[in-house]
Short mmCIF file of C-alpha atoms and ligand atoms in Angstrom, two decimals:
data_model
loop_
_atom_site.label_atom_id
_atom_site.label_comp_id
_atom_site.label_asym_id
_atom_site.label_seq_id
_atom_site.Cartn_x
_atom_site.Cartn_y
_atom_site.Cartn_z
CA MET A 10 0.05 0.04 0.01
CA ALA A 11 1.13 3.47 -0.78
CA ASP A 12 2.49 5.60 2.03
CA PHE A 13 -0.01 8.05 3.66
CA VAL A 14 1.03 11.53 2.60
CA GLN A 15 0.58 14.06 5.43
CA VAL A 16 1.44 17.74 4.78
CA LEU A 17 2.25 19.87 7.77
CA ASP A 18 2.15 23.63 7.07
CA PRO A 19 4.20 25.90 9.46
CA GLY A 20 2.32 29.36 9.26
CA HIS A 21 4.15 32.40 8.12
CA GLY A 22 8.02 32.58 7.58
CA GLY A 23 10.58 34.89 6.11
CA ASP A 24 9.42 38.57 5.75
CA ASP A 25 6.12 37.50 7.25
CA PRO A 26 6.60 36.93 11.21
CA GLY A 27 2.98 36.34 11.84
CA ALA A 28 1.95 37.50 15.20
CA VAL A 29 4.67 38.94 17.46
CA ALA A 30 4.42 39.54 21.23
CA ASN A 31 6.26 38.80 24.55
CA GLY A 32 9.49 38.22 22.73
CA LEU A 33 8.03 35.42 20.57
CA ARG A 34 7.44 35.40 16.73
CA GLU A 35 4.65 33.07 15.51
CA LYS A 36 6.92 32.04 12.44
CA ASP A 37 9.45 30.52 14.70
CA LEU A 38 7.06 28.64 17.09
CA THR A 39 5.10 27.24 14.08
CA LEU A 40 8.20 26.01 12.46
CA LYS A 41 9.63 24.30 15.50
CA ILE A 42 6.15 22.55 16.21
CA ALA A 43 6.13 21.37 12.57
CA LEU A 44 9.64 20.00 12.57
CA TYR A 45 9.03 18.24 15.84
CA ALA A 46 5.81 16.88 14.78
CA ARG A 47 7.39 15.47 11.53
CA ASP A 48 9.98 13.68 13.52
CA TYR A 49 7.60 12.34 15.96
CA ILE A 50 5.30 10.93 13.18
CA HIS A 51 8.33 9.35 11.46
CA GLU A 52 9.61 7.87 14.56
CA LEU A 53 6.26 6.44 15.98
CA TYR A 54 4.24 5.44 12.95
CA GLU A 55 4.62 3.18 9.92
CA GLY A 56 3.58 3.84 6.39
CA VAL A 57 3.39 7.71 6.72
CA LYS A 58 5.34 10.23 4.76
CA VAL A 59 5.39 13.88 6.31
CA TYR A 60 6.20 16.92 3.89
CA LEU A 61 6.49 20.30 5.18
CA THR A 62 5.54 23.52 3.15
CA ARG A 63 8.83 25.08 4.54
CA GLU A 64 11.52 23.64 6.56
CA LYS A 65 13.32 26.94 7.36
CA ASP A 66 12.64 30.58 7.87
CA VAL A 67 11.42 31.49 4.37
CA PHE A 68 8.38 33.19 2.93
CA VAL A 69 5.87 30.84 1.10
CA SER A 70 2.69 32.29 -0.25
CA LEU A 71 -0.71 30.79 0.84
CA ILE A 72 -1.42 29.64 -2.69
CA GLU A 73 1.97 28.02 -2.93
CA ARG A 74 1.31 26.12 0.20
CA ALA A 75 -1.88 24.75 -1.05
CA ASN A 76 -0.44 23.98 -4.43
CA PHE A 77 2.31 22.08 -2.84
CA ALA A 78 -0.12 19.79 -1.18
CA ASN A 79 -2.20 19.42 -4.24
CA ARG A 80 0.93 18.46 -6.35
CA LEU A 81 1.88 15.89 -3.86
CA ASN A 82 -1.74 14.62 -4.05
CA ALA A 83 -1.54 14.62 -0.15
CA ASP A 84 -4.08 12.73 1.91
CA HIS A 85 -4.32 15.41 4.68
CA PHE A 86 -3.10 19.06 5.08
CA CYS A 87 -2.56 20.48 8.66
CA SER A 88 -1.58 24.13 9.02
CA ILE A 89 -0.09 25.21 12.22
CA HIS A 90 -0.45 28.68 13.69
CA ILE A 91 -0.33 30.61 16.92
CA ASN A 92 -3.16 32.95 17.64
CA ALA A 93 -3.28 36.62 18.71
CA GLY A 94 -5.73 39.38 19.54
CA GLY A 95 -6.66 39.03 23.17
CA GLY A 96 -7.90 35.51 23.59
CA LYS A 97 -6.61 32.48 25.35
CA GLY A 98 -6.30 28.80 24.46
CA PHE A 99 -6.57 26.46 21.51
CA GLU A 100 -8.96 26.50 18.53
CA SER A 101 -9.09 24.94 15.02
CA PHE A 102 -10.65 25.64 11.76
CA ILE A 103 -11.90 23.90 8.69
CA TYR A 104 -13.13 25.58 5.51
CA ASN A 105 -16.58 27.03 5.97
CA GLY A 106 -17.68 26.29 2.40
CA ASN A 107 -19.76 23.39 0.95
CA TYR A 108 -17.63 20.73 -0.38
CA PRO A 109 -17.90 16.84 -0.91
CA ASN A 110 -15.46 15.66 1.81
CA LYS A 111 -16.63 18.15 4.47
CA PRO A 112 -18.13 15.37 6.66
CA LYS A 113 -14.69 13.60 6.48
CA THR A 114 -12.74 16.79 7.02
CA GLN A 115 -14.99 17.65 10.07
CA ALA A 116 -14.52 14.18 11.56
CA LEU A 117 -10.67 14.10 11.15
CA ARG A 118 -10.63 17.64 12.81
CA ASN A 119 -12.68 16.67 15.76
CA VAL A 120 -10.33 13.79 16.66
CA LEU A 121 -7.14 16.11 16.14
CA HIS A 122 -8.71 18.87 18.04
CA ASP A 123 -9.81 16.78 21.04
CA THR A 124 -6.41 15.02 21.23
CA ILE A 125 -4.53 18.45 21.26
CA VAL A 126 -6.76 19.97 23.86
CA SER A 127 -6.50 16.92 26.22
CA GLU A 128 -2.60 16.52 25.84
CA THR A 129 -1.75 20.20 26.09
CA ASN A 130 -4.15 21.42 28.62
CA LEU A 131 -4.68 24.65 26.51
CA ALA A 132 -8.04 26.05 27.13
CA ASN A 133 -10.55 24.80 24.53
CA ARG A 134 -12.03 27.65 22.39
CA GLY A 135 -13.90 25.30 20.09
CA LYS A 136 -14.09 23.86 16.73
CA LYS A 137 -14.63 26.54 14.09
CA GLU A 138 -14.90 27.24 10.37
CA ALA A 139 -13.45 29.99 8.28
CA ASN A 140 -12.70 30.89 4.72
CA PHE A 141 -8.86 30.69 4.98
CA ALA A 142 -6.97 30.31 1.65
CA VAL A 143 -5.01 27.15 2.58
CA LEU A 144 -8.12 25.50 3.75
CA ARG A 145 -10.18 26.56 0.65
CA GLU A 146 -7.39 25.86 -2.13
CA THR A 147 -6.25 22.55 -0.79
CA ASN A 148 -8.02 19.46 -2.50
CA MET A 149 -7.83 17.12 0.45
CA PRO A 150 -9.16 17.35 3.90
CA ALA A 151 -7.48 20.29 5.42
CA VAL A 152 -7.36 21.74 9.10
CA LEU A 153 -5.70 24.78 10.74
CA THR A 154 -4.67 24.70 14.26
CA GLU A 155 -4.20 27.92 16.52
CA ASN A 156 -2.02 26.98 19.33
CA GLY A 157 -2.41 29.39 22.04
CA PHE A 158 -2.21 33.31 21.97
CA ILE A 159 1.12 34.79 21.68
CA ASP A 160 -0.17 38.02 23.31
CA ASN A 161 -1.72 36.31 26.33
CA PRO A 162 0.89 36.22 29.21
CA SER A 163 -0.10 32.71 30.47
CA ASP A 164 -0.09 31.23 26.86
CA ALA A 165 3.01 33.02 25.97
CA ALA A 166 4.85 31.63 28.96
CA PHE A 167 3.61 28.16 27.90
CA LEU A 168 4.96 28.68 24.42
CA LYS A 169 8.36 29.93 25.68
CA SER A 170 9.30 26.43 26.81
CA ASP A 171 10.66 24.11 24.14
CA ASP A 172 9.13 21.18 26.09
CA ASN A 173 5.72 22.63 25.61
CA LEU A 174 6.40 23.06 21.90
CA ARG A 175 7.30 19.42 21.73
CA LYS A 176 4.17 18.68 23.66
CA ILE A 177 2.04 20.48 21.17
CA ALA A 178 3.94 18.69 18.33
CA LEU A 179 3.50 15.29 19.97
CA ALA A 180 -0.21 16.04 20.43
CA HIS A 181 -0.56 16.86 16.72
CA ALA A 182 1.30 13.36 15.96
CA HIS A 183 -0.96 11.49 18.33
CA GLY A 184 -4.08 13.27 17.09
CA LEU A 185 -3.41 12.81 13.46
CA ALA A 186 -2.51 9.23 14.09
CA LYS A 187 -5.80 8.50 15.83
CA ALA A 188 -7.80 10.35 13.15
CA HIS A 189 -6.18 8.49 10.22
CA GLY A 190 -5.75 5.14 11.87
CA TRP A 191 -1.94 5.07 11.48
CA LYS A 192 -0.16 1.96 12.73
CA ALA A 193 2.35 2.52 15.52
CA LYS A 194 5.82 1.08 14.95
CA PRO A 195 6.89 -1.91 17.11
CA ASN A 196 9.02 -0.89 20.09
CA LYS A 197 12.64 -1.83 19.33
CA GLN A 198 14.07 -3.59 22.49
CA PRO A 199 17.95 -3.67 23.17
CA SER A 200 19.62 -7.07 23.12
CA PRO A 201 20.38 -8.40 26.74
CA GLN A 202 23.60 -7.20 28.26
CA SER A 203 26.47 -9.50 27.91
CA SER A 204 28.49 -8.42 30.91
CA SER A 205 27.72 -10.11 34.21
CA PRO A 206 27.39 -8.10 37.44
CA SER A 207 30.46 -7.76 39.63
CA LYS A 208 31.23 -9.53 42.87
CA GLY A 209 28.92 -12.31 42.32
CA LYS A 210 25.88 -10.39 43.22
CA VAL A 211 22.93 -10.59 40.92
CA PHE A 212 21.22 -7.41 39.77
CA TYR A 213 18.12 -7.06 37.98
CA ARG A 214 17.67 -4.24 35.59
CA VAL A 215 14.36 -2.75 34.62
CA ILE A 216 14.24 -1.26 31.19
CA THR A 217 11.37 0.83 30.70
CA GLY A 218 11.81 2.00 27.15
CA SER A 219 14.10 2.31 24.12
CA PHE A 220 14.02 5.34 22.00
CA GLU A 221 15.53 6.38 18.75
CA ASN A 222 15.16 9.96 19.78
CA ARG A 223 17.22 11.19 22.72
CA GLU A 224 14.53 13.75 23.72
CA ASN A 225 11.95 11.06 24.23
CA ALA A 226 14.38 9.03 26.40
CA GLU A 227 15.06 12.25 28.46
CA GLN A 228 11.31 12.81 28.73
CA CYS A 229 10.94 9.19 29.97
CA VAL A 230 13.64 9.70 32.69
CA LYS A 231 12.11 12.87 33.73
CA GLU A 232 8.75 11.12 34.33
CA LEU A 233 10.28 8.36 36.23
CA LYS A 234 12.19 10.76 38.41
CA ALA A 235 9.07 12.85 38.91
CA LYS A 236 7.43 9.50 40.25
CA GLY A 237 10.38 8.81 42.67
CA PHE A 238 12.29 6.27 40.40
CA ASP A 239 15.90 6.87 39.98
CA SER A 240 16.89 6.34 36.36
CA PHE A 241 19.43 7.13 33.69
CA ILE A 242 19.88 6.85 29.82
CA ASP A 243 22.01 4.07 28.57
CA VAL A 244 23.05 4.71 25.01
CA TYR A 245 22.92 1.53 22.82
CA LYS A 246 24.29 1.38 19.37
CA LYS A 247 23.09 -1.29 16.84
ZN1 ZN B 302 -0.87 32.61 11.77
#
């Protein structure tokens, strides 16, 4: 079966910074979230190819973004933005017109929206519709996420942390996977250690996970430490 083609669209870029406040620029945050989300999806799921409408700080017009996805004949388009204008929390948009795949577009959006709200704890501002060019001009189901308000002090504080940008990215990965029914990759287990414990004593090691991505391993250690288990990362090369 052909790979599922997911396009991620980091909003703004280059001369267009998007919303700017509290020392943050929308274009930087959307790019980080999209890059992290791409890595998470490729790491965690089988049979999915993620393409980004931009991978660095460059300007790409709205119509070029839609055309990019149309040329790829993508299965789904997800545009990633940060909000501004005096609100607080998360909202998502689909195109407000009448179109044949609207029920499907809506269903996919609902799953993604609910997953992001529950995993990020951003306030839920609701599931919305709008006449946005990237949503209107794309041929496949398309969604646009607005991940917090850059001009709200508590959302901005949340967005300043790279861990939280990763959390938003992972929530997009999980939500898209759930919406599209992507298959998780099997966990790779390290082979048993060959060295025997010293001084005749027997030790029993507990391995909680094996990760291809160092950040994921660090996150696991952090969670274990928070629960009172001492743990460390052991680097294992194949
Ligand atoms: Zn934006």
